[in-house]
Protein backbone atom coordinates (compact mmCIF):
# COMPACT_ATOMS: atom_id res chain seq x y z
CA UNK A 1 0.00 0.00 0.00
CA UNK A 2 1.38 3.39 -0.88
CA UNK A 3 -0.12 6.20 1.08
CA UNK A 4 -1.23 8.31 -1.89
CA UNK A 5 -3.80 5.87 -3.31
CA UNK A 6 -5.72 5.20 -0.12
CA UNK A 7 -7.67 7.32 2.31
CA UNK A 8 -6.34 8.02 5.77
CA UNK A 9 -9.01 5.76 7.26
CA UNK A 10 -8.22 2.87 4.90
CA UNK A 11 -4.53 3.07 5.76
CA UNK A 12 -5.36 3.23 9.45
CA UNK A 13 -7.52 0.09 9.25
CA UNK A 14 -4.77 -1.67 7.35
CA UNK A 15 -2.20 -0.83 10.05
CA UNK A 16 -4.61 -1.89 12.78
CA UNK A 17 -5.14 -5.27 11.08
CA UNK A 18 -1.37 -5.69 10.78
CA UNK A 19 -1.02 -5.03 14.51
CA UNK A 20 1.03 -1.89 13.88
CA UNK A 21 -1.39 0.68 15.33
CA UNK A 22 -0.81 1.01 19.08
CA UNK A 23 -3.84 1.53 21.35
CA UNK A 24 -5.24 5.06 21.33
CA UNK A 25 -3.34 6.18 18.21
CA UNK A 26 -4.63 7.48 14.88
CA UNK A 27 -2.78 7.42 11.57
CA UNK A 28 -1.47 10.64 10.07
CA UNK A 29 -0.14 10.97 6.52
CA UNK A 30 2.11 13.95 7.15
CA UNK A 31 4.81 14.32 9.76
CA UNK A 32 3.73 16.94 12.31
CA UNK A 33 6.22 19.26 13.98
CA UNK A 34 6.19 19.26 17.76
CA UNK A 35 8.59 20.73 20.24
CA UNK A 36 8.92 23.09 23.15
CA UNK A 37 10.55 26.44 22.40
CA UNK A 38 12.11 27.70 19.20
CA UNK A 39 14.22 26.16 16.44
CA UNK A 40 17.96 26.65 16.99
CA UNK A 41 20.33 27.71 14.22
CA UNK A 42 23.20 25.45 13.26
CA UNK A 43 26.78 26.68 13.04
CA UNK A 44 29.06 23.89 11.74
CA UNK A 45 32.15 25.70 13.05
CA UNK A 46 31.07 25.78 16.69
CA UNK A 47 28.81 22.69 16.79
CA UNK A 48 30.17 19.77 18.77
CA UNK A 49 28.90 16.43 20.00
CA UNK A 50 29.98 15.20 23.40
CA UNK A 51 29.89 11.75 24.97
CA UNK A 52 30.57 11.53 28.69
CA UNK A 53 29.65 9.92 32.01
CA UNK A 54 29.96 6.15 32.43
CA UNK A 55 32.27 5.66 29.42
CA UNK A 56 35.93 4.64 29.28
CA UNK A 57 36.78 7.80 27.34
CA UNK A 58 35.05 11.15 27.15
CA UNK A 59 34.66 12.18 23.50
CA UNK A 60 34.08 15.41 21.62
CA UNK A 61 33.32 15.35 17.89
CA UNK A 62 33.36 18.34 15.60
CA UNK A 63 30.67 18.45 12.91
CA UNK A 64 33.31 17.48 10.36
CA UNK A 65 34.33 14.42 12.37
CA UNK A 66 30.75 13.49 13.10
CA UNK A 67 29.74 13.65 9.43
CA UNK A 68 32.38 11.06 8.58
CA UNK A 69 30.86 8.37 10.81
CA UNK A 70 29.31 5.42 8.96
CA UNK A 71 25.59 5.78 8.33
CA UNK A 72 22.79 3.27 7.92
CA UNK A 73 19.23 3.50 6.61
CA UNK A 74 16.20 2.36 8.56
CA UNK A 75 12.43 2.53 8.24
CA UNK A 76 10.42 3.26 11.37
CA UNK A 77 6.83 3.73 12.50
CA UNK A 78 6.70 6.86 14.66
CA UNK A 79 4.23 7.18 17.51
CA UNK A 80 3.65 10.49 19.27
CA UNK A 81 2.19 10.63 22.75
CA UNK A 82 -0.36 13.20 21.54
CA UNK A 83 -2.02 10.43 19.52
CA UNK A 84 -0.67 10.45 15.96
CA UNK A 85 1.27 7.67 14.27
CA UNK A 86 3.24 8.07 11.05
CA UNK A 87 4.15 4.79 9.37
CA UNK A 88 7.06 3.73 7.15
CA UNK A 89 9.26 6.78 7.64
CA UNK A 90 12.71 6.47 6.02
CA UNK A 91 15.73 7.69 7.96
CA UNK A 92 19.46 7.68 7.67
CA UNK A 93 21.94 8.16 10.45
CA UNK A 94 24.42 6.69 12.85
CA UNK A 95 23.69 3.49 14.71
CA UNK A 96 24.72 3.63 18.36
CA UNK A 97 25.19 -0.12 18.51
CA UNK A 98 27.65 0.12 15.59
CA UNK A 99 29.64 2.81 17.41
CA UNK A 100 29.81 0.59 20.47
CA UNK A 101 30.66 -2.55 18.46
CA UNK A 102 33.44 -0.62 16.66
CA UNK A 103 34.80 0.45 20.03
CA UNK A 104 34.40 4.13 19.25
CA UNK A 105 32.12 4.57 22.24
CA UNK A 106 33.02 2.39 25.20
CA UNK A 107 30.29 2.30 27.84
CA UNK A 108 31.38 1.06 31.26
CA UNK A 109 29.66 -2.08 32.54
CA UNK A 110 27.70 0.05 35.00
CA UNK A 111 26.27 2.29 32.25
CA UNK A 112 22.57 1.46 32.50
CA UNK A 113 20.92 4.59 31.10
CA UNK A 114 21.63 7.25 28.52
CA UNK A 115 20.56 10.89 28.61
CA UNK A 116 20.29 12.73 25.30
CA UNK A 117 21.05 16.45 25.58
CA UNK A 118 19.87 18.91 22.96
CA UNK A 119 20.04 22.64 22.33
CA UNK A 120 18.17 24.83 24.83
CA UNK A 121 18.48 22.28 27.66
CA UNK A 122 16.09 19.76 26.20
CA UNK A 123 16.86 16.23 27.36
CA UNK A 124 15.43 12.72 27.09
CA UNK A 125 16.38 9.62 29.07
CA UNK A 126 16.35 6.00 27.92
CA UNK A 127 17.67 2.65 29.16
CA UNK A 128 20.94 1.81 27.41
CA UNK A 129 19.45 -1.31 25.79
CA UNK A 130 16.93 0.86 23.93
CA UNK A 131 19.67 3.22 22.70
CA UNK A 132 21.68 0.21 21.50
CA UNK A 133 18.81 -1.49 19.72
CA UNK A 134 17.91 -1.32 16.02
CA UNK A 135 15.00 1.04 16.52
CA UNK A 136 17.13 3.92 17.85
CA UNK A 137 19.21 6.12 15.56
CA UNK A 138 21.27 9.28 15.64
CA UNK A 139 19.44 10.58 12.60
CA UNK A 140 20.84 13.01 10.04
CA UNK A 141 18.56 12.42 7.02
CA UNK A 142 14.81 12.00 6.52
CA UNK A 143 13.31 10.72 3.25
CA UNK A 144 16.62 11.11 1.42
CA UNK A 145 17.49 14.66 2.43
CA UNK A 146 19.11 16.27 5.48
CA UNK A 147 16.55 16.62 8.27
CA UNK A 148 14.86 20.02 8.05
CA UNK A 149 15.52 22.56 10.84
CA UNK A 150 12.02 21.99 12.30
CA UNK A 151 12.64 18.27 12.64
CA UNK A 152 16.05 18.56 14.29
CA UNK A 153 18.75 19.55 11.79
CA UNK A 154 21.56 18.63 11.84
CA UNK A 155 21.13 15.72 14.25
CA UNK A 156 18.39 14.13 16.30
CA UNK A 157 17.91 11.13 18.49
CA UNK A 158 15.16 9.06 16.93
CA UNK A 159 13.21 6.11 18.25
CA UNK A 160 10.32 4.28 16.62
CA UNK A 161 8.91 0.86 15.96
CA UNK A 162 10.41 -1.36 13.27
CA UNK A 163 7.53 -2.16 10.87
CA UNK A 164 6.10 -5.59 11.61
CA UNK A 165 8.68 -6.42 14.27
CA UNK A 166 7.73 -6.83 17.90
CA UNK A 167 10.25 -7.59 20.61
CA UNK A 168 11.98 -4.25 20.73
CA UNK A 169 11.10 -1.82 23.45
CA UNK A 170 8.90 0.61 21.48
CA UNK A 171 8.56 4.06 23.01
CA UNK A 172 6.86 7.34 22.12
CA UNK A 173 8.65 9.79 19.89
CA UNK A 174 9.44 12.33 22.62
CA UNK A 175 12.20 9.91 23.72
CA UNK A 176 14.28 11.16 20.79
CA UNK A 177 15.84 14.62 21.16
CA UNK A 178 15.91 16.92 18.14
CA UNK A 179 18.99 19.17 17.77
CA UNK A 180 21.00 16.61 19.70
CA UNK A 181 24.38 17.74 21.09
CA UNK A 182 25.49 15.01 23.45
CA UNK A 183 24.98 11.79 25.33
CA UNK A 184 25.59 11.14 28.99
CA UNK A 185 25.94 7.51 30.02
CA UNK A 186 24.56 7.02 33.51
CA UNK A 187 24.56 4.39 36.22
CA UNK A 188 21.22 5.54 37.57
CA UNK A 189 18.20 6.79 35.71
CA UNK A 190 17.22 10.45 35.72
CA UNK A 191 14.14 12.03 34.15
CA UNK A 192 14.52 14.15 31.02
CA UNK A 193 12.58 17.26 30.02
CA UNK A 194 9.13 15.77 29.32
CA UNK A 195 9.54 13.13 32.02
CA UNK A 196 9.97 15.91 34.59
CA UNK A 197 6.87 17.54 33.13
CA UNK A 198 4.77 14.48 33.99
CA UNK A 199 5.19 12.15 31.04
CA UNK A 200 5.70 8.46 31.79
CA UNK A 201 9.33 7.49 32.34
CA UNK A 202 9.09 4.25 30.36
CA UNK A 203 6.77 5.45 27.59
CA UNK A 204 5.90 2.01 26.17
CA UNK A 205 3.53 2.57 23.23
CA UNK A 206 1.91 -0.87 23.48
CA UNK A 207 1.13 -0.36 27.18
CA UNK A 208 -0.03 3.23 26.53
CA UNK A 209 2.35 4.63 29.11
CA UNK A 210 1.67 8.28 28.28
CA UNK A 211 1.54 10.09 31.61
CA UNK A 212 3.11 9.10 34.92
N1 LIG B 1 14.95 19.20 21.36
C1 LIG B 1 13.69 18.74 21.42
N2 LIG B 1 13.45 17.53 20.93
C2 LIG B 1 12.19 17.02 20.98
C3 LIG B 1 11.13 17.76 21.56
C4 LIG B 1 11.43 19.04 22.09
O1 LIG B 1 10.56 19.74 22.64
N3 LIG B 1 12.73 19.50 21.99
N4 LIG B 1 9.88 17.21 21.60
C5 LIG B 1 9.73 15.76 21.41
C6 LIG B 1 8.38 15.43 21.09
S1 LIG B 1 7.24 15.61 22.31
C7 LIG B 1 8.03 14.88 19.87
S2 LIG B 1 6.47 14.28 19.59
C8 LIG B 1 8.98 14.81 18.75
C9 LIG B 1 8.40 15.43 17.52
O2 LIG B 1 9.25 15.29 16.41
P1 LIG B 1 8.86 15.95 15.05
O3 LIG B 1 8.63 17.42 15.29
O4 LIG B 1 9.98 15.69 14.11
O5 LIG B 1 7.58 15.29 14.59
O6 LIG B 1 10.21 15.46 19.07
C10 LIG B 1 10.68 15.20 20.37
N5 LIG B 1 11.99 15.78 20.49
MO1 LIG C 1 5.29 14.56 21.60
mmCIF file of C-alpha atoms and ligand atoms in Angstrom:
data_model
loop_
_atom_site.group_PDB
_atom_site.id
_atom_site.type_symbol
_atom_site.label_atom_id
_atom_site.label_comp_id
_atom_site.label_asym_id
_atom_site.label_seq_id
_atom_site.Cartn_x
_atom_site.Cartn_y
_atom_site.Cartn_z
ATOM 1 C CA UNK A 1 0.000 0.000 0.000
ATOM 2 C CA UNK A 2 1.384 3.395 -0.883
ATOM 3 C CA UNK A 3 -0.121 6.205 1.081
ATOM 4 C CA UNK A 4 -1.227 8.305 -1.890
ATOM 5 C CA UNK A 5 -3.799 5.873 -3.306
ATOM 6 C CA UNK A 6 -5.720 5.198 -0.118
ATOM 7 C CA UNK A 7 -7.670 7.324 2.307
ATOM 8 C CA UNK A 8 -6.338 8.024 5.775
ATOM 9 C CA UNK A 9 -9.010 5.757 7.263
ATOM 10 C CA UNK A 10 -8.215 2.873 4.896
ATOM 11 C CA UNK A 11 -4.535 3.073 5.755
ATOM 12 C CA UNK A 12 -5.356 3.226 9.448
ATOM 13 C CA UNK A 13 -7.518 0.085 9.247
ATOM 14 C CA UNK A 14 -4.765 -1.671 7.352
ATOM 15 C CA UNK A 15 -2.203 -0.827 10.045
ATOM 16 C CA UNK A 16 -4.615 -1.893 12.778
ATOM 17 C CA UNK A 17 -5.136 -5.265 11.082
ATOM 18 C CA UNK A 18 -1.366 -5.689 10.785
ATOM 19 C CA UNK A 19 -1.021 -5.028 14.513
ATOM 20 C CA UNK A 20 1.026 -1.891 13.882
ATOM 21 C CA UNK A 21 -1.391 0.684 15.327
ATOM 22 C CA UNK A 22 -0.807 1.011 19.081
ATOM 23 C CA UNK A 23 -3.836 1.526 21.347
ATOM 24 C CA UNK A 24 -5.241 5.056 21.332
ATOM 25 C CA UNK A 25 -3.343 6.178 18.208
ATOM 26 C CA UNK A 26 -4.627 7.482 14.878
ATOM 27 C CA UNK A 27 -2.779 7.420 11.568
ATOM 28 C CA UNK A 28 -1.475 10.640 10.070
ATOM 29 C CA UNK A 29 -0.142 10.966 6.520
ATOM 30 C CA UNK A 30 2.113 13.945 7.147
ATOM 31 C CA UNK A 31 4.808 14.322 9.759
ATOM 32 C CA UNK A 32 3.730 16.935 12.314
ATOM 33 C CA UNK A 33 6.222 19.261 13.979
ATOM 34 C CA UNK A 34 6.189 19.263 17.761
ATOM 35 C CA UNK A 35 8.595 20.725 20.241
ATOM 36 C CA UNK A 36 8.921 23.091 23.145
ATOM 37 C CA UNK A 37 10.555 26.443 22.396
ATOM 38 C CA UNK A 38 12.114 27.704 19.199
ATOM 39 C CA UNK A 39 14.220 26.160 16.437
ATOM 40 C CA UNK A 40 17.963 26.648 16.988
ATOM 41 C CA UNK A 41 20.325 27.714 14.225
ATOM 42 C CA UNK A 42 23.196 25.446 13.257
ATOM 43 C CA UNK A 43 26.784 26.682 13.044
ATOM 44 C CA UNK A 44 29.055 23.890 11.744
ATOM 45 C CA UNK A 45 32.151 25.699 13.048
ATOM 46 C CA UNK A 46 31.065 25.781 16.688
ATOM 47 C CA UNK A 47 28.810 22.694 16.792
ATOM 48 C CA UNK A 48 30.168 19.769 18.765
ATOM 49 C CA UNK A 49 28.904 16.435 19.996
ATOM 50 C CA UNK A 50 29.979 15.200 23.404
ATOM 51 C CA UNK A 51 29.885 11.745 24.975
ATOM 52 C CA UNK A 52 30.573 11.534 28.686
ATOM 53 C CA UNK A 53 29.648 9.915 32.014
ATOM 54 C CA UNK A 54 29.963 6.152 32.429
ATOM 55 C CA UNK A 55 32.275 5.663 29.415
ATOM 56 C CA UNK A 56 35.930 4.635 29.283
ATOM 57 C CA UNK A 57 36.780 7.798 27.337
ATOM 58 C CA UNK A 58 35.047 11.151 27.152
ATOM 59 C CA UNK A 59 34.660 12.182 23.496
ATOM 60 C CA UNK A 60 34.075 15.411 21.620
ATOM 61 C CA UNK A 61 33.322 15.350 17.888
ATOM 62 C CA UNK A 62 33.359 18.338 15.601
ATOM 63 C CA UNK A 63 30.668 18.446 12.907
ATOM 64 C CA UNK A 64 33.308 17.479 10.361
ATOM 65 C CA UNK A 65 34.327 14.419 12.371
ATOM 66 C CA UNK A 66 30.752 13.490 13.099
ATOM 67 C CA UNK A 67 29.740 13.646 9.427
ATOM 68 C CA UNK A 68 32.383 11.064 8.583
ATOM 69 C CA UNK A 69 30.865 8.371 10.812
ATOM 70 C CA UNK A 70 29.314 5.421 8.963
ATOM 71 C CA UNK A 71 25.593 5.784 8.331
ATOM 72 C CA UNK A 72 22.795 3.267 7.915
ATOM 73 C CA UNK A 73 19.226 3.497 6.609
ATOM 74 C CA UNK A 74 16.204 2.358 8.562
ATOM 75 C CA UNK A 75 12.433 2.525 8.240
ATOM 76 C CA UNK A 76 10.424 3.260 11.368
ATOM 77 C CA UNK A 77 6.833 3.727 12.501
ATOM 78 C CA UNK A 78 6.699 6.857 14.662
ATOM 79 C CA UNK A 79 4.227 7.180 17.507
ATOM 80 C CA UNK A 80 3.647 10.490 19.270
ATOM 81 C CA UNK A 81 2.187 10.629 22.749
ATOM 82 C CA UNK A 82 -0.358 13.202 21.536
ATOM 83 C CA UNK A 83 -2.019 10.431 19.520
ATOM 84 C CA UNK A 84 -0.675 10.446 15.965
ATOM 85 C CA UNK A 85 1.266 7.673 14.266
ATOM 86 C CA UNK A 86 3.237 8.065 11.048
ATOM 87 C CA UNK A 87 4.146 4.790 9.374
ATOM 88 C CA UNK A 88 7.059 3.734 7.152
ATOM 89 C CA UNK A 89 9.263 6.775 7.638
ATOM 90 C CA UNK A 90 12.706 6.466 6.015
ATOM 91 C CA UNK A 91 15.726 7.687 7.964
ATOM 92 C CA UNK A 92 19.463 7.678 7.667
ATOM 93 C CA UNK A 93 21.942 8.162 10.448
ATOM 94 C CA UNK A 94 24.416 6.692 12.845
ATOM 95 C CA UNK A 95 23.685 3.491 14.711
ATOM 96 C CA UNK A 96 24.717 3.633 18.355
ATOM 97 C CA UNK A 97 25.188 -0.121 18.512
ATOM 98 C CA UNK A 98 27.646 0.122 15.594
ATOM 99 C CA UNK A 99 29.643 2.811 17.409
ATOM 100 C CA UNK A 100 29.814 0.589 20.475
ATOM 101 C CA UNK A 101 30.659 -2.545 18.456
ATOM 102 C CA UNK A 102 33.438 -0.624 16.662
ATOM 103 C CA UNK A 103 34.796 0.445 20.026
ATOM 104 C CA UNK A 104 34.396 4.127 19.248
ATOM 105 C CA UNK A 105 32.124 4.572 22.240
ATOM 106 C CA UNK A 106 33.019 2.390 25.203
ATOM 107 C CA UNK A 107 30.287 2.301 27.844
ATOM 108 C CA UNK A 108 31.385 1.063 31.257
ATOM 109 C CA UNK A 109 29.663 -2.083 32.536
ATOM 110 C CA UNK A 110 27.696 0.051 35.003
ATOM 111 C CA UNK A 111 26.268 2.295 32.252
ATOM 112 C CA UNK A 112 22.571 1.457 32.502
ATOM 113 C CA UNK A 113 20.916 4.592 31.097
ATOM 114 C CA UNK A 114 21.632 7.254 28.516
ATOM 115 C CA UNK A 115 20.564 10.887 28.611
ATOM 116 C CA UNK A 116 20.286 12.734 25.295
ATOM 117 C CA UNK A 117 21.047 16.448 25.583
ATOM 118 C CA UNK A 118 19.866 18.905 22.964
ATOM 119 C CA UNK A 119 20.039 22.637 22.325
ATOM 120 C CA UNK A 120 18.172 24.827 24.828
ATOM 121 C CA UNK A 121 18.480 22.281 27.663
ATOM 122 C CA UNK A 122 16.085 19.762 26.199
ATOM 123 C CA UNK A 123 16.864 16.225 27.361
ATOM 124 C CA UNK A 124 15.434 12.716 27.092
ATOM 125 C CA UNK A 125 16.378 9.616 29.074
ATOM 126 C CA UNK A 126 16.348 5.995 27.921
ATOM 127 C CA UNK A 127 17.669 2.648 29.163
ATOM 128 C CA UNK A 128 20.944 1.806 27.406
ATOM 129 C CA UNK A 129 19.454 -1.311 25.794
ATOM 130 C CA UNK A 130 16.932 0.865 23.933
ATOM 131 C CA UNK A 131 19.668 3.217 22.705
ATOM 132 C CA UNK A 132 21.684 0.211 21.499
ATOM 133 C CA UNK A 133 18.810 -1.489 19.721
ATOM 134 C CA UNK A 134 17.912 -1.322 16.022
ATOM 135 C CA UNK A 135 14.999 1.038 16.520
ATOM 136 C CA UNK A 136 17.129 3.917 17.846
ATOM 137 C CA UNK A 137 19.205 6.118 15.559
ATOM 138 C CA UNK A 138 21.273 9.283 15.644
ATOM 139 C CA UNK A 139 19.445 10.579 12.596
ATOM 140 C CA UNK A 140 20.842 13.012 10.041
ATOM 141 C CA UNK A 141 18.555 12.418 7.024
ATOM 142 C CA UNK A 142 14.814 12.004 6.515
ATOM 143 C CA UNK A 143 13.313 10.718 3.249
ATOM 144 C CA UNK A 144 16.619 11.114 1.418
ATOM 145 C CA UNK A 145 17.491 14.661 2.431
ATOM 146 C CA UNK A 146 19.109 16.271 5.479
ATOM 147 C CA UNK A 147 16.546 16.619 8.267
ATOM 148 C CA UNK A 148 14.861 20.018 8.053
ATOM 149 C CA UNK A 149 15.525 22.559 10.835
ATOM 150 C CA UNK A 150 12.021 21.986 12.303
ATOM 151 C CA UNK A 151 12.636 18.271 12.644
ATOM 152 C CA UNK A 152 16.047 18.560 14.292
ATOM 153 C CA UNK A 153 18.750 19.548 11.795
ATOM 154 C CA UNK A 154 21.556 18.630 11.836
ATOM 155 C CA UNK A 155 21.128 15.719 14.251
ATOM 156 C CA UNK A 156 18.393 14.131 16.299
ATOM 157 C CA UNK A 157 17.909 11.132 18.486
ATOM 158 C CA UNK A 158 15.155 9.058 16.926
ATOM 159 C CA UNK A 159 13.214 6.114 18.251
ATOM 160 C CA UNK A 160 10.325 4.281 16.622
ATOM 161 C CA UNK A 161 8.907 0.855 15.965
ATOM 162 C CA UNK A 162 10.410 -1.363 13.268
ATOM 163 C CA UNK A 163 7.530 -2.158 10.874
ATOM 164 C CA UNK A 164 6.105 -5.586 11.605
ATOM 165 C CA UNK A 165 8.678 -6.419 14.272
ATOM 166 C CA UNK A 166 7.733 -6.829 17.905
ATOM 167 C CA UNK A 167 10.254 -7.593 20.608
ATOM 168 C CA UNK A 168 11.978 -4.248 20.729
ATOM 169 C CA UNK A 169 11.101 -1.819 23.451
ATOM 170 C CA UNK A 170 8.897 0.611 21.479
ATOM 171 C CA UNK A 171 8.563 4.064 23.014
ATOM 172 C CA UNK A 172 6.859 7.336 22.124
ATOM 173 C CA UNK A 173 8.650 9.793 19.885
ATOM 174 C CA UNK A 174 9.442 12.327 22.618
ATOM 175 C CA UNK A 175 12.201 9.915 23.720
ATOM 176 C CA UNK A 176 14.282 11.160 20.788
ATOM 177 C CA UNK A 177 15.838 14.616 21.158
ATOM 178 C CA UNK A 178 15.907 16.915 18.136
ATOM 179 C CA UNK A 179 18.992 19.172 17.773
ATOM 180 C CA UNK A 180 21.005 16.607 19.705
ATOM 181 C CA UNK A 181 24.383 17.740 21.089
ATOM 182 C CA UNK A 182 25.494 15.015 23.449
ATOM 183 C CA UNK A 183 24.982 11.788 25.332
ATOM 184 C CA UNK A 184 25.592 11.135 28.986
ATOM 185 C CA UNK A 185 25.936 7.507 30.015
ATOM 186 C CA UNK A 186 24.564 7.018 33.513
ATOM 187 C CA UNK A 187 24.557 4.386 36.221
ATOM 188 C CA UNK A 188 21.223 5.535 37.570
ATOM 189 C CA UNK A 189 18.201 6.788 35.706
ATOM 190 C CA UNK A 190 17.223 10.446 35.719
ATOM 191 C CA UNK A 191 14.145 12.025 34.151
ATOM 192 C CA UNK A 192 14.520 14.145 31.020
ATOM 193 C CA UNK A 193 12.582 17.260 30.016
ATOM 194 C CA UNK A 194 9.129 15.766 29.325
ATOM 195 C CA UNK A 195 9.544 13.125 32.021
ATOM 196 C CA UNK A 196 9.974 15.913 34.587
ATOM 197 C CA UNK A 197 6.868 17.541 33.127
ATOM 198 C CA UNK A 198 4.768 14.483 33.991
ATOM 199 C CA UNK A 199 5.191 12.154 31.035
ATOM 200 C CA UNK A 200 5.696 8.463 31.792
ATOM 201 C CA UNK A 201 9.328 7.489 32.339
ATOM 202 C CA UNK A 202 9.094 4.249 30.357
ATOM 203 C CA UNK A 203 6.767 5.455 27.588
ATOM 204 C CA UNK A 204 5.903 2.010 26.172
ATOM 205 C CA UNK A 205 3.530 2.569 23.225
ATOM 206 C CA UNK A 206 1.908 -0.872 23.478
ATOM 207 C CA UNK A 207 1.130 -0.357 27.175
ATOM 208 C CA UNK A 208 -0.026 3.227 26.528
ATOM 209 C CA UNK A 209 2.350 4.634 29.109
ATOM 210 C CA UNK A 210 1.666 8.282 28.285
ATOM 211 C CA UNK A 211 1.538 10.086 31.606
ATOM 212 C CA UNK A 212 3.108 9.104 34.919
HETATM 213 N N1 LIG B 1 14.947 19.204 21.361
HETATM 214 C C1 LIG B 1 13.694 18.743 21.420
HETATM 215 N N2 LIG B 1 13.450 17.529 20.927
HETATM 216 C C2 LIG B 1 12.191 17.023 20.976
HETATM 217 C C3 LIG B 1 11.135 17.756 21.555
HETATM 218 C C4 LIG B 1 11.427 19.039 22.087
HETATM 219 O O1 LIG B 1 10.563 19.735 22.637
HETATM 220 N N3 LIG B 1 12.731 19.502 21.992
HETATM 221 N N4 LIG B 1 9.876 17.210 21.597
HETATM 222 C C5 LIG B 1 9.728 15.764 21.411
HETATM 223 C C6 LIG B 1 8.380 15.425 21.085
HETATM 224 S S1 LIG B 1 7.241 15.606 22.312
HETATM 225 C C7 LIG B 1 8.030 14.880 19.871
HETATM 226 S S2 LIG B 1 6.470 14.278 19.587
HETATM 227 C C8 LIG B 1 8.982 14.811 18.751
HETATM 228 C C9 LIG B 1 8.403 15.428 17.517
HETATM 229 O O2 LIG B 1 9.255 15.286 16.414
HETATM 230 P P1 LIG B 1 8.862 15.952 15.046
HETATM 231 O O3 LIG B 1 8.633 17.421 15.294
HETATM 232 O O4 LIG B 1 9.981 15.695 14.107
HETATM 233 O O5 LIG B 1 7.577 15.293 14.587
HETATM 234 O O6 LIG B 1 10.209 15.456 19.069
HETATM 235 C C10 LIG B 1 10.679 15.202 20.371
HETATM 236 N N5 LIG B 1 11.989 15.776 20.489
HETATM 237 MO MO1 LIG B 2 5.293 14.560 21.597
#
